[in-house]
Coordinates of C-alpha atoms in Angstrom, one line a residue:
Chain U
M1 CA 24.6 -135.0 -89.6
D2 CA 25.3 -131.7 -87.4
A3 CA 25.7 -128.5 -88.1
V4 CA 29.5 -128.6 -87.7
Q5 CA 29.7 -131.3 -90.2
L6 CA 27.2 -129.4 -92.4
R7 CA 29.6 -126.2 -92.6
E8 CA 32.8 -128.9 -92.6
A9 CA 31.0 -130.5 -96.0
I10 CA 30.1 -127.3 -97.6
K11 CA 32.8 -125.4 -96.6
S12 CA 35.0 -128.7 -98.6
R13 CA 32.6 -128.2 -101.5
K14 CA 32.7 -124.6 -102.1
R15 CA 37.2 -125.1 -102.4
A16 CA 36.5 -127.9 -104.5
D17 CA 34.5 -125.2 -106.6
L18 CA 37.0 -122.5 -106.4
I19 CA 39.4 -125.2 -107.7
F20 CA 37.8 -126.5 -110.4
A21 CA 37.5 -122.7 -111.5
A22 CA 41.1 -122.2 -111.1
A23 CA 41.9 -125.2 -113.5
G24 CA 39.4 -124.0 -115.6
F25 CA 41.6 -120.3 -116.4
L26 CA 44.1 -122.5 -116.2
A27 CA 43.0 -124.4 -119.3
L28 CA 42.6 -121.4 -121.1
L29 CA 46.2 -120.0 -120.5
V30 CA 47.2 -123.2 -122.0
G31 CA 46.0 -122.1 -125.6
L32 CA 47.1 -118.8 -125.0
V33 CA 50.1 -119.0 -123.6
T34 CA 51.1 -121.9 -126.2
L35 CA 49.7 -119.0 -128.7
L36 CA 52.3 -116.2 -127.7
A37 CA 55.8 -118.7 -127.4
L38 CA 54.5 -119.6 -131.0
L39 CA 55.2 -115.5 -132.2
V40 CA 58.0 -114.5 -130.0
D41 CA 59.7 -117.9 -131.0
L42 CA 58.7 -117.7 -134.7
A43 CA 59.9 -113.5 -134.2
V44 CA 63.3 -114.3 -132.5
D45 CA 64.3 -116.4 -134.8
G46 CA 62.9 -114.5 -137.9
T47 CA 62.9 -110.9 -137.3
A48 CA 66.3 -110.2 -138.8
R49 CA 65.8 -111.7 -141.9
L50 CA 62.6 -109.0 -142.8
R51 CA 64.1 -106.6 -145.3
P52 CA 63.0 -105.5 -148.0
E53 CA 65.8 -107.6 -150.2
F54 CA 63.6 -110.6 -148.5
F55 CA 60.4 -110.0 -150.0
T56 CA 62.0 -108.7 -153.7
S57 CA 64.7 -111.7 -154.2
F58 CA 63.6 -115.4 -155.6
P59 CA 64.7 -118.3 -153.2
S60 CA 68.9 -119.2 -153.8
R61 CA 70.8 -121.7 -152.9
F62 CA 72.4 -119.6 -150.8
A63 CA 70.2 -118.8 -147.2
E64 CA 71.0 -114.9 -146.7
Q65 CA 70.5 -114.3 -150.1
A66 CA 66.6 -116.2 -150.6
G67 CA 63.9 -114.3 -150.2
I68 CA 60.1 -114.8 -151.2
L69 CA 59.3 -113.0 -154.1
S70 CA 57.6 -116.3 -155.8
A71 CA 56.1 -117.4 -153.5
W72 CA 54.0 -113.9 -152.4
V73 CA 53.6 -113.2 -155.8
G74 CA 52.2 -117.1 -156.2
S75 CA 50.3 -116.6 -153.2
C76 CA 48.4 -113.9 -154.2
L77 CA 47.8 -115.3 -157.7
V78 CA 46.6 -118.4 -156.4
M79 CA 44.4 -116.2 -154.1
L80 CA 43.0 -114.3 -156.7
V81 CA 41.7 -117.6 -158.6
T82 CA 40.0 -118.9 -155.2
A83 CA 38.0 -116.1 -154.9
T84 CA 36.9 -115.7 -158.4
A85 CA 35.6 -119.0 -157.9
A86 CA 35.0 -119.8 -154.2
V87 CA 33.2 -116.6 -153.6
P88 CA 30.0 -116.7 -156.4
L89 CA 29.6 -120.6 -156.1
G90 CA 29.5 -120.3 -152.4
V91 CA 27.1 -117.4 -152.1
S92 CA 25.1 -118.8 -155.0
A93 CA 24.8 -122.2 -153.0
G94 CA 24.1 -121.0 -150.0
I95 CA 21.5 -118.4 -151.5
Y96 CA 20.2 -121.2 -153.2
L97 CA 19.9 -123.4 -150.3
E98 CA 18.3 -120.8 -148.1
E99 CA 16.1 -119.1 -150.2
Y100 CA 14.8 -121.2 -152.4
A101 CA 15.3 -124.6 -151.7
P102 CA 11.9 -127.0 -151.3
K103 CA 12.2 -129.1 -148.0
N104 CA 12.9 -132.7 -149.2
W105 CA 15.3 -135.2 -149.7
F106 CA 16.6 -134.0 -152.2
T107 CA 18.5 -130.7 -150.2
E108 CA 18.7 -132.5 -147.3
I109 CA 21.6 -134.9 -149.6
I110 CA 22.8 -131.1 -149.9
E111 CA 23.2 -130.0 -146.8
V112 CA 24.5 -133.2 -145.3
N113 CA 27.1 -133.2 -148.0
I114 CA 28.1 -130.1 -147.3
T115 CA 28.8 -130.4 -144.1
N116 CA 30.3 -134.4 -144.7
L117 CA 32.6 -131.9 -146.9
A118 CA 33.7 -129.7 -144.1
G119 CA 35.0 -132.1 -142.7
V120 CA 36.8 -133.9 -145.5
P121 CA 40.9 -133.6 -144.6
S122 CA 41.9 -130.7 -147.1
I123 CA 44.7 -133.6 -148.4
I124 CA 42.2 -135.5 -149.9
F125 CA 41.0 -132.5 -152.0
G126 CA 44.2 -132.9 -153.0
L127 CA 44.7 -135.7 -154.4
M128 CA 41.1 -135.3 -155.9
A129 CA 42.8 -132.4 -157.9
L130 CA 45.5 -134.1 -158.8
G131 CA 43.0 -137.2 -160.7
L132 CA 40.4 -134.8 -161.6
F133 CA 42.5 -131.2 -162.4
V134 CA 45.7 -132.1 -163.5
Y135 CA 45.0 -135.5 -165.5
G136 CA 41.6 -135.8 -165.6
L137 CA 40.6 -132.4 -167.5
G138 CA 44.7 -131.6 -168.8
L139 CA 45.1 -128.7 -166.5
G140 CA 48.0 -129.4 -165.8
E141 CA 50.3 -127.8 -162.2
S142 CA 49.2 -124.9 -162.2
I143 CA 48.2 -121.8 -160.9
L144 CA 44.5 -122.5 -162.3
T145 CA 44.3 -125.7 -160.9
A146 CA 45.5 -124.5 -157.2
G147 CA 43.2 -122.0 -157.2
L148 CA 40.7 -124.2 -158.1
T149 CA 41.7 -127.2 -155.4
L150 CA 41.6 -124.3 -152.9
A151 CA 38.1 -122.7 -153.8
L152 CA 36.6 -126.2 -153.5
L153 CA 38.4 -126.7 -150.5
I154 CA 36.3 -123.5 -148.4
L155 CA 33.3 -123.3 -150.5
P156 CA 31.7 -125.1 -147.1
I157 CA 32.6 -122.2 -145.0
V158 CA 31.1 -119.5 -148.0
I159 CA 28.1 -121.6 -147.4
V160 CA 27.6 -122.2 -144.1
A161 CA 28.5 -118.2 -143.4
T162 CA 25.8 -117.5 -146.2
R163 CA 23.5 -119.1 -145.1
E164 CA 23.6 -117.9 -141.3
S165 CA 23.8 -114.0 -142.7
L166 CA 20.5 -114.8 -145.3
R167 CA 19.3 -115.9 -141.8
A168 CA 19.5 -113.8 -139.7
V169 CA 17.1 -111.4 -141.9
P170 CA 14.0 -111.3 -140.4
D171 CA 11.0 -112.3 -142.6
S172 CA 9.1 -108.9 -142.1
I173 CA 12.0 -107.5 -145.2
R174 CA 11.3 -110.5 -147.1
E175 CA 6.6 -110.6 -146.9
A176 CA 7.5 -106.2 -147.7
A177 CA 9.7 -106.9 -150.8
Y178 CA 6.8 -109.8 -152.1
A179 CA 4.1 -107.1 -151.0
L180 CA 5.2 -104.3 -153.2
G181 CA 4.8 -107.0 -156.3
A182 CA 9.0 -107.9 -156.2
T183 CA 9.8 -111.6 -157.4
R184 CA 12.3 -113.4 -155.6
W185 CA 15.1 -112.5 -157.1
Q186 CA 14.5 -109.3 -156.6
M187 CA 13.8 -109.8 -153.4
V188 CA 17.2 -111.2 -152.8
S189 CA 19.1 -109.7 -154.4
D190 CA 18.0 -105.6 -153.6
H191 CA 16.7 -106.3 -149.9
I192 CA 18.2 -109.3 -148.4
L193 CA 22.1 -109.6 -150.1
P194 CA 23.1 -106.1 -148.9
Y195 CA 21.9 -106.6 -145.4
S196 CA 23.6 -109.7 -145.1
T197 CA 26.8 -108.7 -147.0
G198 CA 28.6 -108.0 -143.5
G199 CA 28.2 -111.6 -142.3
I200 CA 28.7 -113.3 -146.3
L201 CA 31.8 -110.6 -146.2
T202 CA 32.9 -112.2 -142.5
G203 CA 33.0 -115.9 -144.4
I204 CA 34.6 -114.6 -147.5
I205 CA 37.8 -113.9 -145.4
I206 CA 37.7 -116.5 -142.7
G207 CA 37.9 -118.7 -146.1
L208 CA 40.7 -117.2 -147.7
S209 CA 43.0 -116.6 -145.1
R210 CA 42.3 -120.5 -144.5
A211 CA 43.1 -121.0 -147.8
I212 CA 46.4 -118.7 -147.8
G213 CA 47.9 -121.1 -144.7
E214 CA 47.0 -124.3 -146.9
T215 CA 50.1 -126.2 -148.1
A216 CA 49.0 -130.3 -148.4
P217 CA 46.5 -130.0 -151.6
L218 CA 48.7 -127.5 -153.0
I219 CA 52.4 -130.5 -152.7
T220 CA 50.0 -133.5 -154.2
I221 CA 49.3 -131.3 -157.2
G222 CA 52.6 -130.4 -157.5
A223 CA 53.4 -127.1 -157.2
L224 CA 57.4 -126.3 -157.1
T225 CA 59.1 -126.1 -154.2
F226 CA 62.3 -124.0 -155.9
I227 CA 60.9 -121.5 -158.3
A228 CA 63.6 -118.6 -159.3
F229 CA 60.7 -117.0 -162.3
L230 CA 57.1 -115.1 -162.0
P231 CA 54.7 -116.0 -164.2
D232 CA 53.4 -113.6 -167.1
L233 CA 52.1 -110.5 -165.7
P234 CA 47.9 -110.8 -166.1
L235 CA 48.2 -107.1 -167.2
R236 CA 49.5 -106.2 -170.4
A237 CA 50.9 -102.9 -171.8
E238 CA 49.4 -103.3 -175.5
F239 CA 46.2 -104.5 -176.6
P240 CA 44.3 -106.3 -175.4
F241 CA 45.7 -105.4 -171.9
F242 CA 45.3 -108.5 -170.2
S243 CA 46.5 -111.5 -170.2
F244 CA 45.3 -115.3 -169.1
Q245 CA 49.2 -117.1 -169.7
W246 CA 50.1 -116.8 -165.9
L247 CA 47.1 -119.7 -164.8
S248 CA 48.5 -122.3 -166.8
S249 CA 52.1 -121.6 -165.0
G250 CA 53.9 -123.1 -162.7
F251 CA 53.7 -121.5 -159.4
T252 CA 55.5 -121.7 -155.2
V253 CA 53.1 -120.3 -152.7
L254 CA 54.1 -119.1 -149.3
P255 CA 53.5 -122.0 -147.2
I256 CA 55.0 -124.3 -149.6
Q257 CA 58.6 -122.1 -149.6
M258 CA 58.4 -122.6 -146.0
F259 CA 57.5 -126.3 -145.7
N260 CA 61.2 -126.0 -148.4
W261 CA 63.0 -124.1 -146.0
V262 CA 61.8 -125.7 -142.7
S263 CA 62.7 -129.2 -144.3
R264 CA 66.3 -128.2 -145.0
P265 CA 68.9 -128.8 -142.6
Q266 CA 71.2 -126.2 -142.6
A267 CA 70.2 -123.7 -139.6
A268 CA 70.6 -120.4 -141.6
F269 CA 67.7 -121.6 -144.0
Q270 CA 65.1 -122.1 -140.5
L271 CA 66.0 -118.8 -139.8
N272 CA 64.3 -118.0 -143.7
A273 CA 61.5 -120.3 -142.7
A274 CA 60.6 -117.9 -139.7
A275 CA 60.8 -115.1 -141.2
A276 CA 58.7 -115.9 -144.2
G277 CA 56.4 -118.0 -141.3
L278 CA 55.9 -114.6 -139.7
V279 CA 55.0 -112.7 -142.6
L280 CA 52.3 -116.0 -143.4
I281 CA 51.1 -115.3 -139.8
A282 CA 51.1 -111.6 -140.6
M283 CA 49.0 -112.6 -143.3
T284 CA 46.1 -115.0 -141.7
L285 CA 46.1 -113.3 -138.3
G286 CA 45.2 -110.2 -140.3
M287 CA 42.6 -111.2 -142.3
N288 CA 41.3 -113.3 -139.2
A289 CA 41.0 -110.0 -136.6
L290 CA 39.7 -107.9 -140.0
A291 CA 36.9 -110.5 -139.5
I292 CA 36.4 -110.4 -136.4
Y293 CA 36.1 -106.6 -136.4
L294 CA 33.8 -106.9 -139.1
R295 CA 31.5 -109.4 -137.6
Y296 CA 31.2 -107.5 -134.6
S297 CA 30.7 -103.4 -136.0
F298 CA 28.4 -105.1 -138.3
R299 CA 26.1 -106.8 -135.0
K300 CA 26.2 -103.9 -133.5
R301 CA 25.2 -101.4 -136.0
I302 CA 22.4 -103.4 -137.3
K303 CA 18.9 -103.7 -135.0
W304 CA 16.1 -105.5 -136.5
Chain N
M1 CA -12.7 -110.4 -170.6
A2 CA -11.4 -112.8 -167.9
T3 CA -9.5 -116.2 -168.9
S4 CA -8.6 -119.0 -167.5
D5 CA -5.3 -118.1 -166.9
P6 CA -5.1 -116.3 -163.7
S7 CA -0.7 -115.8 -164.0
S8 CA -2.5 -113.8 -166.9
L9 CA -2.6 -110.2 -165.6
Q10 CA -2.8 -108.5 -169.0
S11 CA -6.8 -108.7 -168.6
R12 CA -6.8 -107.2 -165.1
P13 CA -8.9 -103.8 -165.4
A14 CA -5.6 -102.2 -163.5
G15 CA -4.6 -100.1 -166.1
G16 CA -2.2 -99.5 -168.9
T17 CA 1.1 -100.2 -166.9
L18 CA 0.1 -103.7 -165.6
R19 CA 1.2 -106.3 -168.1
Y20 CA 2.1 -109.7 -167.8
R21 CA 5.5 -109.8 -168.4
P22 CA 7.0 -113.5 -170.0
L23 CA 10.1 -112.7 -169.4
R24 CA 10.0 -111.7 -166.3
N25 CA 9.2 -115.5 -165.1
L26 CA 11.5 -117.1 -167.6
R27 CA 14.7 -114.9 -166.0
E28 CA 13.3 -116.3 -162.3
R29 CA 13.7 -119.9 -163.5
A30 CA 16.8 -119.4 -164.8
I31 CA 18.6 -117.8 -161.9
E32 CA 17.2 -120.0 -159.8
L33 CA 18.7 -122.9 -162.1
I34 CA 22.3 -121.6 -162.1
L35 CA 22.1 -121.1 -158.2
L36 CA 20.5 -125.0 -158.1
L37 CA 24.0 -125.9 -159.9
A38 CA 26.2 -123.8 -158.0
A39 CA 24.6 -125.5 -154.7
L40 CA 25.4 -128.7 -156.5
S41 CA 28.5 -128.5 -156.7
S42 CA 29.4 -129.5 -153.7
V43 CA 27.8 -132.6 -154.5
F44 CA 29.8 -133.3 -157.5
T45 CA 32.8 -132.4 -155.6
T46 CA 32.4 -135.4 -153.4
A47 CA 31.0 -137.5 -156.3
G48 CA 35.0 -136.3 -157.9
I49 CA 36.3 -137.1 -154.4
V50 CA 34.7 -140.3 -154.5
A51 CA 35.5 -141.5 -158.1
V52 CA 39.2 -140.3 -158.5
L53 CA 40.0 -142.5 -155.0
L54 CA 37.8 -145.4 -156.2
F55 CA 39.0 -145.7 -160.1
E56 CA 42.5 -144.9 -159.0
S57 CA 42.6 -147.7 -155.4
F58 CA 40.9 -150.1 -157.9
Q59 CA 43.9 -150.4 -160.3
F60 CA 46.3 -150.1 -157.1
F61 CA 43.8 -153.3 -155.9
S62 CA 44.1 -155.5 -158.9
Q63 CA 48.3 -155.6 -158.2
V64 CA 48.4 -155.5 -155.0
P65 CA 45.6 -157.9 -152.4
L66 CA 43.4 -156.5 -150.2
G67 CA 44.8 -158.5 -147.4
Q68 CA 48.2 -158.0 -147.7
F69 CA 47.4 -154.0 -147.8
L70 CA 45.3 -154.5 -144.7
T71 CA 47.8 -156.9 -142.7
D72 CA 51.2 -156.7 -143.9
T73 CA 53.0 -154.9 -141.5
Q74 CA 56.0 -153.2 -143.5
W75 CA 55.1 -150.3 -145.7
T76 CA 58.0 -150.0 -148.4
P77 CA 56.3 -149.1 -151.8
L78 CA 59.1 -147.6 -153.2
F79 CA 62.5 -149.8 -152.4
A80 CA 63.2 -152.5 -155.1
N81 CA 61.6 -155.4 -153.2
P82 CA 58.4 -153.0 -152.2
R83 CA 56.0 -154.0 -149.3
Y84 CA 52.2 -152.3 -149.6
G85 CA 51.1 -152.9 -146.0
I86 CA 49.4 -150.0 -144.7
L87 CA 49.3 -150.8 -140.7
P88 CA 52.4 -148.5 -140.2
L89 CA 51.3 -145.8 -141.6
V90 CA 47.6 -146.6 -139.9
A91 CA 49.6 -146.5 -136.2
G92 CA 51.6 -143.5 -136.6
T93 CA 48.3 -141.8 -137.9
L94 CA 46.3 -143.4 -134.9
V95 CA 49.5 -142.3 -132.1
T96 CA 49.5 -138.3 -133.1
T97 CA 45.8 -138.3 -133.1
V98 CA 45.5 -139.9 -129.5
V99 CA 48.4 -137.5 -128.6
A100 CA 46.5 -134.9 -130.2
L101 CA 43.1 -135.7 -128.3
V102 CA 44.9 -136.3 -124.8
V103 CA 45.7 -132.8 -125.2
A104 CA 43.0 -130.9 -126.6
I105 CA 39.5 -133.5 -125.3
P106 CA 40.3 -132.4 -121.2
L107 CA 41.4 -128.6 -122.6
G108 CA 38.7 -127.8 -124.8
T109 CA 36.5 -129.0 -122.2
I110 CA 37.6 -127.5 -119.1
A111 CA 37.9 -124.0 -121.3
A112 CA 34.6 -124.2 -123.0
I113 CA 33.3 -125.0 -119.4
Y114 CA 34.9 -122.1 -117.7
L115 CA 34.0 -120.0 -121.1
S116 CA 30.6 -121.2 -120.3
E117 CA 30.1 -121.4 -116.5
Y118 CA 32.1 -119.3 -115.0
A119 CA 34.4 -116.6 -116.8
P120 CA 32.6 -112.9 -116.8
A121 CA 31.0 -111.9 -120.0
Q122 CA 34.1 -109.2 -120.8
L123 CA 36.9 -111.7 -120.3
R124 CA 34.7 -114.8 -122.5
E125 CA 33.8 -111.4 -125.3
V126 CA 38.0 -111.5 -125.2
A127 CA 39.1 -115.4 -125.0
K128 CA 36.9 -116.5 -127.3
P129 CA 38.3 -115.1 -130.9
I130 CA 41.8 -115.1 -130.0
L131 CA 41.2 -118.8 -128.4
E132 CA 39.9 -119.2 -131.4
L133 CA 43.2 -117.7 -133.7
L134 CA 44.8 -120.8 -132.9
S135 CA 42.8 -122.8 -135.4
A136 CA 43.3 -120.4 -137.8
V137 CA 47.5 -120.4 -137.7
P138 CA 48.7 -121.9 -140.6
T139 CA 49.8 -125.7 -139.8
V140 CA 52.7 -125.3 -141.4
V141 CA 54.0 -122.7 -139.1
Y142 CA 52.7 -125.4 -136.3
G143 CA 55.1 -127.2 -138.1
Y144 CA 57.9 -125.2 -137.7
F145 CA 56.6 -124.5 -133.7
A146 CA 57.0 -128.1 -133.5
L147 CA 60.1 -129.3 -134.6
L148 CA 62.2 -126.6 -133.6
F149 CA 60.4 -125.5 -130.0
V150 CA 58.4 -128.2 -128.5
T151 CA 61.5 -130.7 -129.5
P152 CA 64.3 -129.4 -128.1
L153 CA 61.9 -128.4 -124.8
L154 CA 60.6 -131.7 -124.6
Q155 CA 64.9 -132.6 -124.7
K156 CA 65.8 -131.2 -122.1
I157 CA 63.1 -133.1 -120.0
Y158 CA 64.1 -136.8 -122.2
P159 CA 67.1 -136.6 -123.4
D160 CA 66.5 -139.8 -125.3
L161 CA 64.0 -137.7 -127.7
P162 CA 64.8 -138.5 -131.3
G163 CA 64.8 -134.7 -133.2
F164 CA 62.0 -136.7 -135.4
N165 CA 59.1 -138.0 -133.1
M166 CA 55.9 -138.4 -132.8
L167 CA 54.5 -136.5 -129.5
S168 CA 55.3 -133.1 -130.1
A169 CA 53.5 -133.2 -133.1
G170 CA 50.6 -134.6 -131.4
L171 CA 51.0 -132.7 -128.8
V172 CA 51.1 -129.4 -131.0
I173 CA 48.4 -130.8 -132.8
G174 CA 46.4 -131.2 -129.5
V175 CA 46.9 -127.7 -128.9
M176 CA 45.6 -126.7 -132.5
I177 CA 42.3 -128.3 -132.1
I178 CA 41.2 -126.9 -129.2
P179 CA 39.4 -124.2 -130.5
Y180 CA 37.0 -127.2 -132.2
V181 CA 36.7 -128.3 -128.7
S182 CA 35.8 -125.2 -126.9
S183 CA 34.3 -123.5 -129.3
L184 CA 31.8 -125.8 -130.2
S185 CA 31.4 -127.4 -126.8
E186 CA 30.9 -123.3 -125.6
D187 CA 27.7 -123.0 -128.5
A188 CA 26.4 -125.8 -127.0
M189 CA 26.7 -125.6 -123.0
R190 CA 25.4 -121.8 -123.2
S191 CA 22.2 -123.2 -125.3
V192 CA 21.1 -125.2 -121.7
P193 CA 18.2 -123.1 -120.8
M194 CA 19.2 -121.0 -118.0
A195 CA 15.5 -122.4 -115.8
I196 CA 18.0 -125.9 -116.2
R197 CA 20.6 -124.6 -113.9
E198 CA 18.9 -122.4 -111.4
G199 CA 17.0 -125.6 -110.4
S200 CA 19.9 -127.2 -109.5
Y201 CA 21.6 -124.0 -107.5
A202 CA 18.1 -124.2 -106.1
M203 CA 18.9 -127.5 -104.7
G204 CA 21.7 -126.8 -102.9
A205 CA 24.7 -126.9 -105.5
T206 CA 27.9 -125.1 -106.3
R207 CA 28.4 -123.8 -109.5
M208 CA 30.9 -127.3 -110.1
Q209 CA 28.4 -129.3 -109.6
T210 CA 25.9 -127.4 -111.6
A211 CA 28.4 -127.2 -114.7
L212 CA 29.7 -130.8 -114.5
R213 CA 26.2 -133.0 -113.6
V214 CA 23.6 -131.1 -115.0
V215 CA 25.1 -128.5 -117.8
V216 CA 27.3 -131.1 -119.2
P217 CA 25.3 -133.9 -119.7
S218 CA 22.5 -131.5 -121.3
A219 CA 24.6 -130.5 -123.3
F220 CA 26.3 -133.7 -124.1
S221 CA 25.6 -134.1 -127.9
G222 CA 26.8 -130.7 -128.5
I223 CA 29.9 -131.5 -126.8
A224 CA 30.5 -135.0 -128.9
S225 CA 30.3 -133.5 -132.2
A226 CA 32.8 -131.1 -131.2
Y227 CA 34.7 -134.4 -130.3
V228 CA 33.7 -135.5 -133.3
L229 CA 35.1 -132.5 -135.4
G230 CA 38.5 -132.1 -133.1
F231 CA 39.0 -136.1 -134.2
S232 CA 38.8 -135.8 -138.2
R233 CA 41.5 -132.2 -138.2
A234 CA 43.6 -134.5 -135.7
I235 CA 43.2 -137.4 -137.9
G236 CA 43.7 -135.6 -141.5
E237 CA 46.4 -133.0 -140.6
T238 CA 49.3 -132.9 -142.7
M239 CA 52.1 -130.5 -142.5
I240 CA 52.5 -130.6 -138.8
V241 CA 53.0 -134.5 -138.9
A242 CA 55.2 -134.2 -142.3
I243 CA 57.6 -131.5 -140.6
A244 CA 58.0 -132.7 -136.9
A245 CA 57.0 -136.5 -136.6
G246 CA 59.5 -138.0 -139.7
T247 CA 58.1 -139.6 -142.3
Q248 CA 59.7 -142.7 -142.4
P249 CA 56.8 -145.3 -142.0
N250 CA 57.6 -147.3 -138.0
L251 CA 55.0 -150.0 -136.6
T252 CA 55.1 -149.1 -133.6
L253 CA 52.7 -147.3 -130.6
N254 CA 54.8 -145.4 -129.0
P255 CA 55.1 -141.6 -129.3
T256 CA 58.1 -141.0 -128.9
E257 CA 60.1 -142.8 -131.5
P258 CA 59.7 -140.7 -135.1
A259 CA 57.1 -142.4 -137.5
A260 CA 54.9 -141.7 -140.8
T261 CA 51.2 -140.9 -140.7
I262 CA 49.6 -141.8 -144.1
T263 CA 49.4 -137.9 -144.6
A264 CA 52.4 -137.3 -144.6
Y265 CA 53.6 -140.1 -146.5
I266 CA 51.1 -138.9 -149.1
V267 CA 53.1 -135.7 -149.3
Q268 CA 56.4 -137.4 -149.3
V269 CA 55.3 -139.0 -152.2
S270 CA 53.6 -136.2 -154.1
L271 CA 57.3 -134.5 -153.6
G272 CA 59.5 -136.3 -155.8
D273 CA 58.0 -136.6 -158.9
L274 CA 56.7 -139.7 -159.8
P275 CA 55.0 -140.9 -163.1
H276 CA 51.3 -141.1 -163.7
G277 CA 49.7 -144.6 -164.1
T278 CA 52.3 -145.9 -161.9
L279 CA 51.7 -148.7 -159.6
A280 CA 53.5 -146.3 -156.8
Y281 CA 51.5 -143.2 -158.2
Q282 CA 48.5 -145.7 -157.2
T283 CA 50.1 -146.2 -154.0
I284 CA 49.1 -142.2 -152.7
F285 CA 45.0 -142.7 -154.1
A286 CA 45.0 -146.2 -151.4
A287 CA 46.6 -144.3 -148.4
G288 CA 43.9 -141.6 -149.2
L289 CA 40.9 -144.0 -149.8
M290 CA 42.2 -145.8 -146.0
L291 CA 42.3 -141.9 -144.5
L292 CA 38.8 -140.9 -146.2
A293 CA 37.3 -144.2 -144.6
M294 CA 38.8 -143.8 -141.7
T295 CA 37.4 -140.4 -140.9
L296 CA 34.1 -141.2 -142.6
T297 CA 34.0 -143.9 -140.2
F298 CA 34.4 -141.9 -137.3
N299 CA 31.9 -139.2 -138.2
I300 CA 29.4 -142.5 -139.0
A301 CA 30.0 -143.4 -135.0
G302 CA 30.0 -139.7 -134.3
H303 CA 26.9 -139.0 -135.8
L304 CA 24.8 -141.9 -134.0
L305 CA 26.4 -141.1 -130.5
R306 CA 24.8 -137.9 -131.0
K307 CA 21.8 -139.3 -131.9
R308 CA 21.4 -141.6 -129.3
F309 CA 22.3 -138.7 -126.1
R310 CA 20.4 -135.9 -127.9
E311 CA 18.5 -134.3 -125.3
V312 CA 15.5 -132.1 -126.3
Y313 CA 14.5 -129.3 -123.6

């Protein structure tokens, strides 16, 4: 091969390199453009419906009068149960696996199991909840069932996030605590946990934002699609000031309300669906943005 | 004053403040036990899933022979003359999954190579989180997008396309799982040591040759697990297919036709109020067991694949 041929060969390889880089950039753009198209499409269809009445009205047979009151209240109550169950359970499990667990076949099983659970389709969790919570334990098609189902669904996310942020705390901190005579739990609760709160919080927010958009497992446990009442309020004016009646109440949530409107043939209801979608997406993307911000700010602040 | 029990600090001559505190040990053990129980909750969940699916499916298969379930070509369990062949639902599930993977694997992999090997650090810092937002969008919103944006768009190119079809559902699932593929693949590629790349450059390779022939093969086990995760998400995706692909079981491999997937069938049945304990009620558990079996098979296959191709630096 003489010099001219060599130069040609190098040139063509560099050209191929450039084309490949452009293809990579385009592939990246496809995802981002789709996200943008989705947001614009929803905004164009739904913005007109986003008036205050939309948040304070029950669903209705007339599309113009229909609102999402029961749906967003339902979503909030279900999320309350989910967080109450998933946060202590997930964080405790993460602490056990990272700080306590001996390295043996038994912990290995738990770890493999958590990985596998993260890959199980969400509707399967719904079927489990239908068989176990609704009929097995007799909890009924209630807010409690829904919250517990979603809590189990996001448990792997919380556990993995907890473990990762515990692992990021250097061992010198643990050794210092032990050197001063702290027990294992004192070491974890007074030193390791405060340092990893940021990472754990990020994981919890990501998990909850996933749960708030989940639809399928709640449909299988019998969430209602049309609901024109609110559950009992958790707070009361008279003694004992709170009540747990709402836990056993029937419910709907935002994604299910949206699904109900999407599946109707009339175009007017699909505008409602778009508006509900905007509310939903604002909530999930807002939570994700918060999580990204938290992750970024904690990473910047802590320097070991 | 020495005792035989070394944990008994009581006998130490160090002074009055040090003393043996049995409660302290007890509390530590109790806390450890509580944490262990929390960790076991994930095992209980798995046990619950398997037990419920097997129990209800067992009752189903005591009335419908397994052979009929696996070979019959019609799925009409709610009709007057019921037929229980899972094949149409499996076909629908596989077609939408294949369409999704045809979108997500090339786009996700190329985007990952670009982010890991080409993109400037600042672009990567910004683009990666934004790309990850794709997987945060609620699936019911994607369903809306597939039915009312993607399908009308496709109908402009191909006017015969029905309103419900597996193509647009699959395309949208594909976009949804791009971040699952790209983020994990990018992490895997970034963990390939720089020295390997430098070796390649020193031999005169271009960036593309280094990326495709050195970095990608080295990171293959990580990339493969990204594919397996994407596959799991696509096969179990529910709302997009329930909204955009239709709920009519249809034994076809043509993505432009409407069809039901396993997940869409479960949703359709759950929306109607089926009496607990009937055969029709049990069908959703049998279908769910089939879905779980499919995901598990591919997860195990992926695990073996990963083991086979694992590179040790």
